[in-house]
CSV table of N, CA, C and O in Angstrom, one decimal:
chain,number,residue,atom,x,y,z
J,268,UNK,N,-67.4,106.8,132.1
J,268,UNK,CA,-68.0,106.1,130.7
J,268,UNK,C,-68.3,104.8,131.5
J,268,UNK,O,-68.2,104.0,132.1
J,269,UNK,N,-69.6,104.8,131.2
J,269,UNK,CA,-70.6,103.5,130.8
J,269,UNK,C,-70.4,102.8,130.1
J,269,UNK,O,-70.5,103.0,129.0
J,270,UNK,N,-70.2,101.3,130.2
J,270,UNK,CA,-70.3,100.5,129.3
J,270,UNK,C,-70.7,99.2,129.4
J,270,UNK,O,-71.0,99.3,130.5
J,271,UNK,N,-70.9,98.2,128.5
J,271,UNK,CA,-71.6,97.1,128.5
J,271,UNK,C,-70.7,96.0,127.4
J,271,UNK,O,-69.7,96.6,126.8
J,272,UNK,N,-70.8,94.9,127.4
J,272,UNK,CA,-69.8,93.8,126.8
J,272,UNK,C,-69.6,94.3,125.7
J,272,UNK,O,-68.4,94.5,124.9
J,273,UNK,N,-70.7,94.9,124.5
J,273,UNK,CA,-70.2,95.4,123.2
J,273,UNK,C,-69.6,96.7,123.1
J,273,UNK,O,-69.0,96.8,122.2
J,274,UNK,N,-69.4,97.5,124.3
J,274,UNK,CA,-68.7,98.5,124.3
J,274,UNK,C,-67.1,98.5,124.2
J,274,UNK,O,-66.3,99.8,124.5
J,275,UNK,N,-66.7,97.1,124.7
J,275,UNK,CA,-65.2,97.0,125.2
J,275,UNK,C,-64.3,97.7,124.2
J,275,UNK,O,-63.0,98.3,124.9
J,276,UNK,N,-64.4,97.6,122.6
J,276,UNK,CA,-63.5,98.1,121.9
J,276,UNK,C,-63.4,100.0,122.2
J,276,UNK,O,-62.3,100.2,122.3
J,277,UNK,N,-64.7,100.6,122.6
J,277,UNK,CA,-64.5,101.9,122.7
J,277,UNK,C,-63.9,102.1,124.3
J,277,UNK,O,-63.2,102.9,124.1
J,278,UNK,N,-64.1,101.0,125.1
J,278,UNK,CA,-63.3,101.5,126.6
J,278,UNK,C,-62.0,101.1,126.2
J,278,UNK,O,-61.1,102.5,126.9
J,279,UNK,N,-61.7,100.6,125.1
J,279,UNK,CA,-60.1,100.6,125.3
J,279,UNK,C,-60.0,101.6,124.3
J,279,UNK,O,-58.5,102.5,124.6
J,280,UNK,N,-60.5,101.9,123.5
J,280,UNK,CA,-59.8,102.9,122.7
J,280,UNK,C,-60.0,104.6,123.8
J,280,UNK,O,-59.0,105.4,123.7
J,281,UNK,N,-60.9,104.1,124.5
J,281,UNK,CA,-61.2,105.7,125.4
J,281,UNK,C,-59.6,105.8,126.4
J,281,UNK,O,-59.1,106.8,126.6
J,282,UNK,N,-59.5,104.5,127.1
J,282,UNK,CA,-58.2,104.3,128.0
J,282,UNK,C,-57.0,104.9,127.4
J,282,UNK,O,-56.5,105.7,128.0
J,283,UNK,N,-56.9,104.5,126.0
J,283,UNK,CA,-55.8,104.6,125.4
J,283,UNK,C,-55.1,105.8,125.2
J,283,UNK,O,-54.6,106.9,125.2
J,284,UNK,N,-56.6,107.0,124.7
J,284,UNK,CA,-56.5,108.3,124.5
J,284,UNK,C,-56.3,108.7,125.8
J,284,UNK,O,-55.5,109.7,126.1
J,285,UNK,N,-56.8,108.3,126.9
J,285,UNK,CA,-56.6,109.0,128.3
J,285,UNK,C,-55.1,109.0,128.5
J,285,UNK,O,-54.3,109.6,129.2
J,286,UNK,N,-54.5,107.5,128.5
J,286,UNK,CA,-52.6,107.5,128.6
J,286,UNK,C,-52.3,108.1,127.9
J,286,UNK,O,-51.2,108.7,128.2
J,287,UNK,N,-52.2,108.5,126.6
J,287,UNK,CA,-51.2,109.3,125.6
J,287,UNK,C,-51.6,110.6,126.2
J,287,UNK,O,-50.4,111.5,126.1
J,288,UNK,N,-52.6,111.1,126.6
J,288,UNK,CA,-53.1,112.4,127.2
J,288,UNK,C,-52.3,112.8,128.3
J,288,UNK,O,-51.7,113.6,128.8
J,289,UNK,N,-52.2,111.7,128.9
J,289,UNK,CA,-51.7,112.1,130.3
J,289,UNK,C,-50.0,111.8,130.2
J,289,UNK,O,-49.2,111.9,131.4
J,290,UNK,N,-49.6,111.4,129.1
J,290,UNK,CA,-48.1,111.3,129.0
J,290,UNK,C,-47.2,109.7,129.1
J,290,UNK,O,-46.4,109.6,129.0
J,291,UNK,N,-48.3,108.7,129.2
J,291,UNK,CA,-47.9,107.3,129.0
J,291,UNK,C,-46.8,107.1,128.3
J,291,UNK,O,-47.3,107.5,126.7
J,292,UNK,N,-45.7,106.5,128.5
J,292,UNK,CA,-45.0,105.7,127.0
J,292,UNK,C,-45.4,105.0,126.4
J,292,UNK,O,-46.0,104.2,126.9
J,293,UNK,N,-45.3,105.4,125.0
J,293,UNK,CA,-46.0,104.7,124.1
J,293,UNK,C,-45.6,103.3,124.1
J,293,UNK,O,-46.5,101.9,124.3
J,294,UNK,N,-44.3,102.8,124.4
J,294,UNK,CA,-44.2,101.8,124.6
J,294,UNK,C,-45.1,100.6,125.6
J,294,UNK,O,-44.6,99.2,125.9
J,295,UNK,N,-45.4,101.4,126.7
J,295,UNK,CA,-46.4,101.0,127.8
J,295,UNK,C,-48.0,100.6,127.6
J,295,UNK,O,-48.3,100.2,128.5
J,296,UNK,N,-48.3,101.1,126.5
J,296,UNK,CA,-49.4,101.3,126.4
J,296,UNK,C,-50.1,100.1,126.0
J,296,UNK,O,-51.5,99.7,126.5
J,297,UNK,N,-50.0,99.1,125.2
J,297,UNK,CA,-50.0,97.4,124.9
J,297,UNK,C,-50.6,97.0,126.3
J,297,UNK,O,-51.3,96.2,126.5
J,298,UNK,N,-49.7,96.9,127.2
J,298,UNK,CA,-49.8,96.2,128.7
J,298,UNK,C,-50.9,97.0,128.9
J,298,UNK,O,-51.4,96.4,130.0
J,299,UNK,N,-50.8,98.3,129.0
J,299,UNK,CA,-51.9,99.3,130.0
J,299,UNK,C,-52.9,98.4,129.0
J,299,UNK,O,-54.3,98.5,130.0
J,300,UNK,N,-53.6,98.6,128.0
J,300,UNK,CA,-54.6,98.2,127.5
J,300,UNK,C,-54.9,96.9,127.9
J,300,UNK,O,-56.3,96.5,128.1
J,301,UNK,N,-54.2,95.9,127.8
J,301,UNK,CA,-54.5,94.6,128.3
J,301,UNK,C,-54.9,94.6,129.7
J,301,UNK,O,-55.7,94.0,130.0
J,302,UNK,N,-54.1,95.1,130.7
J,302,UNK,CA,-54.8,95.0,132.2
J,302,UNK,C,-56.1,95.9,131.6
J,302,UNK,O,-57.5,95.2,132.6
J,303,UNK,N,-56.3,96.8,131.2
J,303,UNK,CA,-58.0,97.6,131.3
J,303,UNK,C,-58.9,96.7,130.5
J,303,UNK,O,-60.0,96.4,131.3
J,304,UNK,N,-58.5,96.1,129.7
J,304,UNK,CA,-59.3,94.8,129.1
J,304,UNK,C,-59.8,93.7,130.0
J,304,UNK,O,-60.9,93.1,130.3
J,305,UNK,N,-58.6,93.3,130.7
J,305,UNK,CA,-58.9,92.3,131.8
J,305,UNK,C,-60.2,92.5,132.6
J,305,UNK,O,-60.9,91.7,133.0
J,306,UNK,N,-59.8,93.8,133.2
J,306,UNK,CA,-60.7,94.2,134.3
J,306,UNK,C,-61.9,94.7,133.5
J,306,UNK,O,-63.3,94.0,134.0
J,307,UNK,N,-62.4,95.1,132.4
J,307,UNK,CA,-63.6,95.7,131.9
J,307,UNK,C,-64.2,94.7,131.9
J,307,UNK,O,-65.3,94.3,131.7
J,308,UNK,N,-63.8,93.7,130.9
J,308,UNK,CA,-64.3,92.3,130.7
J,308,UNK,C,-65.0,91.6,131.8
J,308,UNK,O,-65.9,90.9,131.7
J,309,UNK,N,-64.0,91.4,132.9
J,309,UNK,CA,-64.5,90.5,133.9
J,309,UNK,C,-65.9,91.6,134.9
J,309,UNK,O,-66.9,90.8,135.2
J,310,UNK,N,-65.6,92.9,134.7
J,310,UNK,CA,-66.9,93.6,135.2
J,310,UNK,C,-68.3,93.5,134.5
J,310,UNK,O,-69.2,93.2,135.2
J,311,UNK,N,-68.1,93.0,133.4
J,311,UNK,CA,-69.5,92.8,132.5
J,311,UNK,C,-69.9,91.4,132.1
J,311,UNK,O,-70.8,91.4,131.6
J,312,UNK,N,-68.7,90.7,132.4
J,312,UNK,CA,-69.2,88.9,132.1
J,312,UNK,C,-69.1,88.4,133.9
J,312,UNK,O,-70.1,87.6,133.5
J,313,UNK,N,-68.9,88.9,134.6
J,313,UNK,CA,-68.9,88.2,136.1
J,313,UNK,C,-69.7,89.2,137.1
J,313,UNK,O,-70.3,88.9,138.0
J,314,UNK,N,-69.9,90.5,136.9
J,314,UNK,CA,-70.3,91.5,137.6
J,314,UNK,C,-71.9,91.5,137.2
J,314,UNK,O,-72.8,90.9,137.1
J,315,UNK,N,-72.2,92.8,136.4
J,315,UNK,CA,-73.3,93.2,135.9
J,315,UNK,C,-73.1,93.5,134.2
J,315,UNK,O,-72.0,93.9,133.7
J,316,UNK,N,-74.3,93.8,134.0
J,316,UNK,CA,-74.2,94.0,132.5
J,316,UNK,C,-73.6,95.3,132.1
J,316,UNK,O,-73.5,95.5,131.0
J,317,UNK,N,-73.9,96.4,132.9
J,317,UNK,CA,-73.3,97.7,132.9
J,317,UNK,C,-72.2,97.8,133.6
J,317,UNK,O,-72.5,97.3,135.1
J,318,UNK,N,-71.0,98.3,133.3
J,318,UNK,CA,-69.9,98.8,134.4
J,318,UNK,C,-70.1,100.4,133.9
J,318,UNK,O,-70.0,101.1,132.9
J,319,UNK,N,-68.6,101.1,134.7
J,319,UNK,CA,-68.3,102.1,134.7
J,319,UNK,C,-66.8,102.1,135.0
J,319,UNK,O,-66.3,101.6,135.9
J,320,UNK,N,-66.3,103.4,133.9
J,320,UNK,CA,-64.8,103.2,134.0
J,320,UNK,C,-64.7,104.8,134.6
J,320,UNK,O,-65.5,105.7,133.8
J,321,UNK,N,-63.6,105.3,135.2
J,321,UNK,CA,-63.4,106.8,135.5
J,321,UNK,C,-62.0,106.4,135.6
J,321,UNK,O,-61.1,105.5,135.8
J,322,UNK,N,-61.2,107.5,135.0
J,322,UNK,CA,-59.8,107.4,134.9
J,322,UNK,C,-59.6,109.1,135.4
J,322,UNK,O,-60.3,110.0,135.6
J,323,UNK,N,-58.4,109.2,136.3
J,323,UNK,CA,-57.9,110.7,136.6
J,323,UNK,C,-56.2,110.1,137.0
J,323,UNK,O,-55.8,109.1,137.0
J,324,UNK,N,-55.6,111.5,136.8
J,324,UNK,CA,-53.8,111.3,137.3
J,324,UNK,C,-54.4,111.4,138.9
J,324,UNK,O,-55.0,112.8,139.3
J,325,UNK,N,-53.2,111.0,139.6
J,325,UNK,CA,-53.1,111.5,141.0
J,325,UNK,C,-51.1,111.0,140.8
J,325,UNK,O,-50.7,110.2,141.0
J,326,UNK,N,-50.8,112.5,141.2
J,326,UNK,CA,-49.3,112.6,141.0
J,326,UNK,C,-48.7,111.9,139.8
J,326,UNK,O,-49.0,112.7,139.0
J,327,UNK,N,-47.8,111.3,139.7
J,327,UNK,CA,-47.3,110.9,138.5
J,327,UNK,C,-48.1,109.8,137.9
J,327,UNK,O,-47.4,109.2,137.2
J,328,UNK,N,-48.9,109.3,138.6
J,328,UNK,CA,-49.7,107.8,138.1
J,328,UNK,C,-51.2,108.2,137.5
J,328,UNK,O,-51.9,109.0,137.7
J,329,UNK,N,-51.3,107.4,136.5
J,329,UNK,CA,-52.7,107.5,136.3
J,329,UNK,C,-53.4,106.4,136.6
J,329,UNK,O,-52.8,105.2,136.7
J,330,UNK,N,-54.9,106.9,137.2
J,330,UNK,CA,-55.4,105.6,137.7
J,330,UNK,C,-57.3,105.4,137.1
J,330,UNK,O,-57.5,106.4,136.8
J,331,UNK,N,-57.2,104.3,137.1
J,331,UNK,CA,-58.4,103.5,136.7
J,331,UNK,C,-59.2,102.9,137.4
J,331,UNK,O,-58.9,101.8,138.3
J,332,UNK,N,-60.4,103.4,137.6
J,332,UNK,CA,-61.4,102.8,138.7
J,332,UNK,C,-62.6,101.9,137.7
J,332,UNK,O,-63.2,102.7,136.7
J,333,UNK,N,-62.9,100.7,137.7
J,333,UNK,CA,-63.7,99.9,136.8
J,333,UNK,C,-64.4,99.3,138.1
J,333,UNK,O,-64.3,98.9,139.1
J,334,UNK,N,-66.2,100.2,137.8
J,334,UNK,CA,-67.2,99.4,138.9
J,334,UNK,C,-68.2,98.7,138.6
J,334,UNK,O,-68.7,99.0,137.1
J,335,UNK,N,-68.9,97.9,138.9
J,335,UNK,CA,-69.9,96.9,138.5
J,335,UNK,C,-70.8,97.1,139.6
J,335,UNK,O,-70.0,97.2,140.9
J,336,UNK,N,-72.0,96.9,139.7
J,336,UNK,CA,-73.2,96.7,140.5
J,336,UNK,C,-72.6,95.1,141.4
J,336,UNK,O,-73.8,95.2,142.3
J,337,UNK,N,-72.2,94.3,141.1
J,337,UNK,CA,-71.9,92.9,141.7
J,337,UNK,C,-71.2,93.0,142.9
J,337,UNK,O,-70.7,93.9,143.0
J,338,UNK,N,-71.5,91.9,143.5
J,338,UNK,CA,-71.0,91.7,144.9
J,338,UNK,C,-70.3,89.8,144.8
J,338,UNK,O,-71.4,89.4,144.6
J,339,UNK,N,-69.4,90.0,145.6
J,339,UNK,CA,-68.9,88.6,145.6
J,339,UNK,C,-67.8,88.6,146.9
J,339,UNK,O,-67.6,89.8,147.4
J,340,UNK,N,-68.2,87.4,147.3
J,340,UNK,CA,-67.0,87.1,148.4
J,340,UNK,C,-65.8,86.4,148.0
J,340,UNK,O,-65.7,84.9,148.0
J,341,UNK,N,-64.6,86.9,147.7
J,341,UNK,CA,-63.5,85.6,146.9
J,341,UNK,C,-63.1,85.0,148.3
J,341,UNK,O,-62.8,85.1,149.6
J,342,UNK,N,-62.3,83.9,147.9
J,342,UNK,CA,-61.7,83.1,148.9
J,342,UNK,C,-60.7,83.5,149.2
J,342,UNK,O,-60.0,83.4,150.7
J,343,UNK,N,-60.0,84.0,148.8
J,343,UNK,CA,-58.4,84.8,149.1
J,343,UNK,C,-58.7,85.7,148.4
J,343,UNK,O,-59.2,86.1,147.5
J,344,UNK,N,-57.2,86.5,148.2
J,344,UNK,CA,-57.0,88.0,147.5
J,344,UNK,C,-57.0,87.3,146.3
J,344,UNK,O,-56.0,86.6,145.6
J,345,UNK,N,-57.7,87.9,145.3
J,345,UNK,CA,-57.8,87.4,143.6
J,345,UNK,C,-56.2,88.1,143.0
J,345,UNK,O,-55.7,89.0,143.2
J,346,UNK,N,-56.0,86.9,142.4
J,346,UNK,CA,-54.9,87.0,141.4
J,346,UNK,C,-53.6,87.1,142.2
J,346,UNK,O,-52.5,87.4,141.7
J,347,UNK,N,-53.5,86.1,143.4
J,347,UNK,CA,-52.0,86.3,143.8
J,347,UNK,C,-51.6,85.1,143.5
J,347,UNK,O,-50.5,84.8,143.6
J,348,UNK,N,-52.4,83.8,143.0
J,348,UNK,CA,-51.7,82.7,142.9
J,348,UNK,C,-51.7,82.6,141.4
J,348,UNK,O,-52.8,82.9,140.7
J,349,UNK,N,-50.7,81.9,141.1
J,349,UNK,CA,-50.6,81.8,139.7
J,349,UNK,C,-51.5,80.5,139.0
J,349,UNK,O,-52.2,79.8,139.7
J,350,UNK,N,-52.4,80.9,138.1
J,350,UNK,CA,-53.0,79.8,137.7
J,350,UNK,C,-52.9,78.3,137.3
J,350,UNK,O,-51.5,78.2,136.9
J,351,UNK,N,-53.0,77.4,137.1
J,351,UNK,CA,-52.6,76.1,137.0
J,351,UNK,C,-52.7,76.2,135.7
J,351,UNK,O,-52.9,77.1,134.8
J,352,UNK,N,-51.2,75.3,135.2
J,352,UNK,CA,-50.6,75.6,133.6
J,352,UNK,C,-51.7,75.5,132.7
J,352,UNK,O,-51.7,75.9,131.2
J,353,UNK,N,-52.6,74.3,132.9
J,353,UNK,CA,-53.9,74.1,131.8
J,353,UNK,C,-55.2,75.0,132.1
J,353,UNK,O,-56.5,74.5,131.6
J,354,UNK,N,-54.9,75.9,132.8
J,354,UNK,CA,-56.2,76.7,133.1
J,354,UNK,C,-57.0,77.2,132.0
J,354,UNK,O,-56.2,77.6,131.0
J,355,UNK,N,-58.3,77.0,131.8
J,355,UNK,CA,-58.7,78.2,130.8
J,355,UNK,C,-59.7,79.6,131.2
J,355,UNK,O,-59.9,80.0,130.4
J,356,UNK,N,-59.3,79.8,132.2
J,356,UNK,CA,-59.9,80.9,132.9
J,356,UNK,C,-59.4,81.2,134.4
J,356,UNK,O,-58.7,80.6,134.5
J,357,UNK,N,-59.6,81.8,134.9
J,357,UNK,CA,-58.9,82.6,136.2
J,357,UNK,C,-57.9,83.2,135.9
J,357,UNK,O,-57.0,83.4,137.0
J,358,UNK,N,-57.3,83.7,134.9
J,358,UNK,CA,-56.3,84.1,134.8
J,358,UNK,C,-55.9,85.6,134.5
J,358,UNK,O,-54.6,86.5,134.9
J,359,UNK,N,-57.2,86.4,134.7
J,359,UNK,CA,-57.1,87.8,134.3
J,359,UNK,C,-56.6,88.7,135.2
J,359,UNK,O,-55.5,89.4,135.0
J,360,UNK,N,-56.9,88.3,137.0
J,360,UNK,CA,-56.5,89.5,137.7
J,360,UNK,C,-54.9,88.9,138.0
J,360,UNK,O,-54.0,89.9,138.7
J,361,UNK,N,-54.6,87.1,137.9
J,361,UNK,CA,-53.2,87.3,138.0
J,361,UNK,C,-52.4,88.0,137.0
J,361,UNK,O,-51.4,88.9,137.3
J,362,UNK,N,-52.6,88.2,135.9
J,362,UNK,CA,-52.1,88.9,134.6
J,362,UNK,C,-52.1,90.6,135.1
J,362,UNK,O,-51.1,91.5,134.9
J,363,UNK,N,-53.0,90.8,135.2
J,363,UNK,CA,-53.4,92.3,135.7
J,363,UNK,C,-52.0,92.6,136.8
J,363,UNK,O,-51.5,93.8,137.0
J,364,UNK,N,-52.0,92.0,137.6
J,364,UNK,CA,-51.2,92.2,139.2
J,364,UNK,C,-50.0,92.2,138.5
J,364,UNK,O,-49.2,93.1,139.2
J,365,UNK,N,-49.5,91.6,137.4
J,365,UNK,CA,-48.2,91.9,136.7
J,365,UNK,C,-47.9,92.9,135.9
J,365,UNK,O,-47.0,93.5,135.6
J,366,UNK,N,-49.2,93.8,135.7
J,366,UNK,CA,-49.2,95.0,134.5
J,366,UNK,C,-49.0,96.3,135.4
J,366,UNK,O,-49.0,97.2,134.6
J,367,UNK,N,-49.5,96.4,136.5
J,367,UNK,CA,-49.9,97.4,137.3
J,367,UNK,C,-48.9,97.9,138.4
J,367,UNK,O,-48.5,96.8,139.0
J,368,UNK,N,-49.1,99.2,138.8
J,368,UNK,CA,-47.8,99.4,140.1
J,368,UNK,C,-48.6,99.1,141.0
J,368,UNK,O,-48.0,98.8,142.1
J,369,UNK,N,-50.2,99.2,141.3
J,369,UNK,CA,-50.8,98.8,142.4
J,369,UNK,C,-52.4,98.4,142.0
J,369,UNK,O,-53.0,98.9,141.0
J,370,UNK,N,-53.0,97.5,142.9
J,370,UNK,CA,-54.2,96.9,142.3
J,370,UNK,C,-54.9,96.7,143.9
J,370,UNK,O,-54.5,96.1,144.6
J,371,UNK,N,-56.3,97.5,143.7
J,371,UNK,CA,-56.9,97.5,144.9
J,371,UNK,C,-58.1,96.9,144.7
J,371,UNK,O,-58.9,97.3,143.5
J,372,UNK,N,-59.0,96.0,145.3
J,372,UNK,CA,-59.9,95.6,144.8
J,372,UNK,C,-61.0,95.9,146.0
J,372,UNK,O,-60.5,94.9,147.2
J,373,UNK,N,-62.5,96.3,146.0
J,373,UNK,CA,-63.2,96.5,147.0
J,373,UNK,C,-64.6,96.0,146.7
J,373,UNK,O,-65.1,96.3,145.2
J,374,UNK,N,-64.8,94.9,147.1
J,374,UNK,CA,-66.3,94.7,146.9
J,374,UNK,C,-67.5,94.8,148.2
J,374,UNK,O,-66.8,94.2,149.4
J,375,UNK,N,-68.6,94.8,147.9
J,375,UNK,CA,-69.5,94.9,149.0
J,375,UNK,C,-70.9,95.0,148.4
J,375,UNK,O,-71.3,94.9,147.2
J,376,UNK,N,-71.9,95.1,149.2
J,376,UNK,CA,-73.6,95.4,148.9
J,376,UNK,C,-73.4,96.6,147.8
J,376,UNK,O,-74.8,96.4,147.3
J,377,UNK,N,-72.6,97.7,148.0
J,377,UNK,CA,-72.6,98.8,147.0
J,377,UNK,C,-72.2,98.1,145.5
J,377,UNK,O,-72.1,99.0,144.3
J,378,UNK,N,-71.4,97.7,145.5
J,378,UNK,CA,-70.7,96.7,144.0
J,378,UNK,C,-69.3,96.4,144.1
J,378,UNK,O,-68.7,96.2,145.3
J,379,UNK,N,-68.8,96.5,143.2
J,379,UNK,CA,-67.4,96.1,143.2
J,379,UNK,C,-66.3,97.2,142.4
J,379,UNK,O,-67.3,97.6,141.3
J,380,UNK,N,-65.6,97.5,142.9
J,380,UNK,CA,-64.2,98.4,142.5
J,380,UNK,C,-63.2,97.7,142.4
J,380,UNK,O,-62.6,97.1,143.3
J,381,UNK,N,-62.6,97.5,141.0
J,381,UNK,CA,-60.8,97.4,140.8
J,381,UNK,C,-60.4,98.4,140.1
J,381,UNK,O,-60.7,99.3,139.3
J,382,UNK,N,-59.5,99.0,141.1
J,382,UNK,CA,-59.0,100.2,141.0
J,382,UNK,C,-57.1,99.9,140.6
J,382,UNK,O,-56.9,99.5,141.3
J,383,UNK,N,-57.0,100.3,139.5
J,383,UNK,CA,-55.6,100.1,138.7
J,383,UNK,C,-54.7,101.5,139.1
J,383,UNK,O,-55.2,102.3,138.4
J,384,UNK,N,-53.5,101.3,139.4
J,384,UNK,CA,-52.5,102.5,139.1
J,384,UNK,C,-51.7,102.1,138.6
J,384,UNK,O,-50.4,101.0,138.8
J,385,UNK,N,-51.1,103.1,137.5
J,385,UNK,CA,-50.2,102.9,136.3
J,385,UNK,C,-49.2,103.9,136.4
J,385,UNK,O,-49.7,105.2,136.6
J,386,UNK,N,-48.1,103.8,136.7
J,386,UNK,CA,-46.8,104.9,136.4
J,386,UNK,C,-46.6,105.3,134.9
J,386,UNK,O,-47.5,104.7,134.0
J,387,UNK,N,-46.7,106.5,134.6
J,387,UNK,CA,-46.8,107.1,133.2
J,387,UNK,C,-45.2,106.8,132.5
J,387,UNK,O,-45.5,107.0,131.2
J,388,UNK,N,-44.4,106.0,133.3
J,388,UNK,CA,-42.8,105.7,132.5
J,388,UNK,C,-43.7,103.9,132.1
J,388,UNK,O,-44.7,103.9,131.9
J,389,UNK,N,-42.3,103.4,132.1
J,389,UNK,CA,-42.5,101.9,131.6
J,389,UNK,C,-43.2,101.4,132.4
J,389,UNK,O,-43.1,101.1,133.7
J,390,UNK,N,-44.3,100.4,131.6
J,390,UNK,CA,-44.7,99.3,132.9
J,390,UNK,C,-43.8,98.4,133.6
J,390,UNK,O,-43.1,97.9,132.9
J,391,UNK,N,-44.4,98.1,135.0
J,391,UNK,CA,-43.6,97.2,135.7
J,391,UNK,C,-43.9,95.6,135.0
J,391,UNK,O,-44.7,95.3,134.6
J,392,UNK,N,-43.1,95.0,134.8
J,392,UNK,CA,-42.9,93.6,134.4
J,392,UNK,C,-42.2,92.5,135.1
J,392,UNK,O,-41.2,92.9,135.6
């Protein structure tokens, strides 16, 4: 699915549908959508105006890949350090790391991919 900032509600609807079809526990879908929304929003606000979301099953996990054509060089592994108490930004990947089974970040001249792996049972917190 290709999307821009105005399509974010559709991205959430599409992701929720895919999670339910894959058998994700209903009580896990809210946290799943929070993670998807954070990454998709980052892609179209910090990356490029258009981004792409891909979804697939791998074993017992649902995998989401959000790609944009932007390139950046982070100072450290993003989302590993908690934001300051009064931060108004920079919380997205920190929150996402707490909601996923695994998070991979790949960035280079071909763009940036954020790959999230979710178990189909209860979300880790």
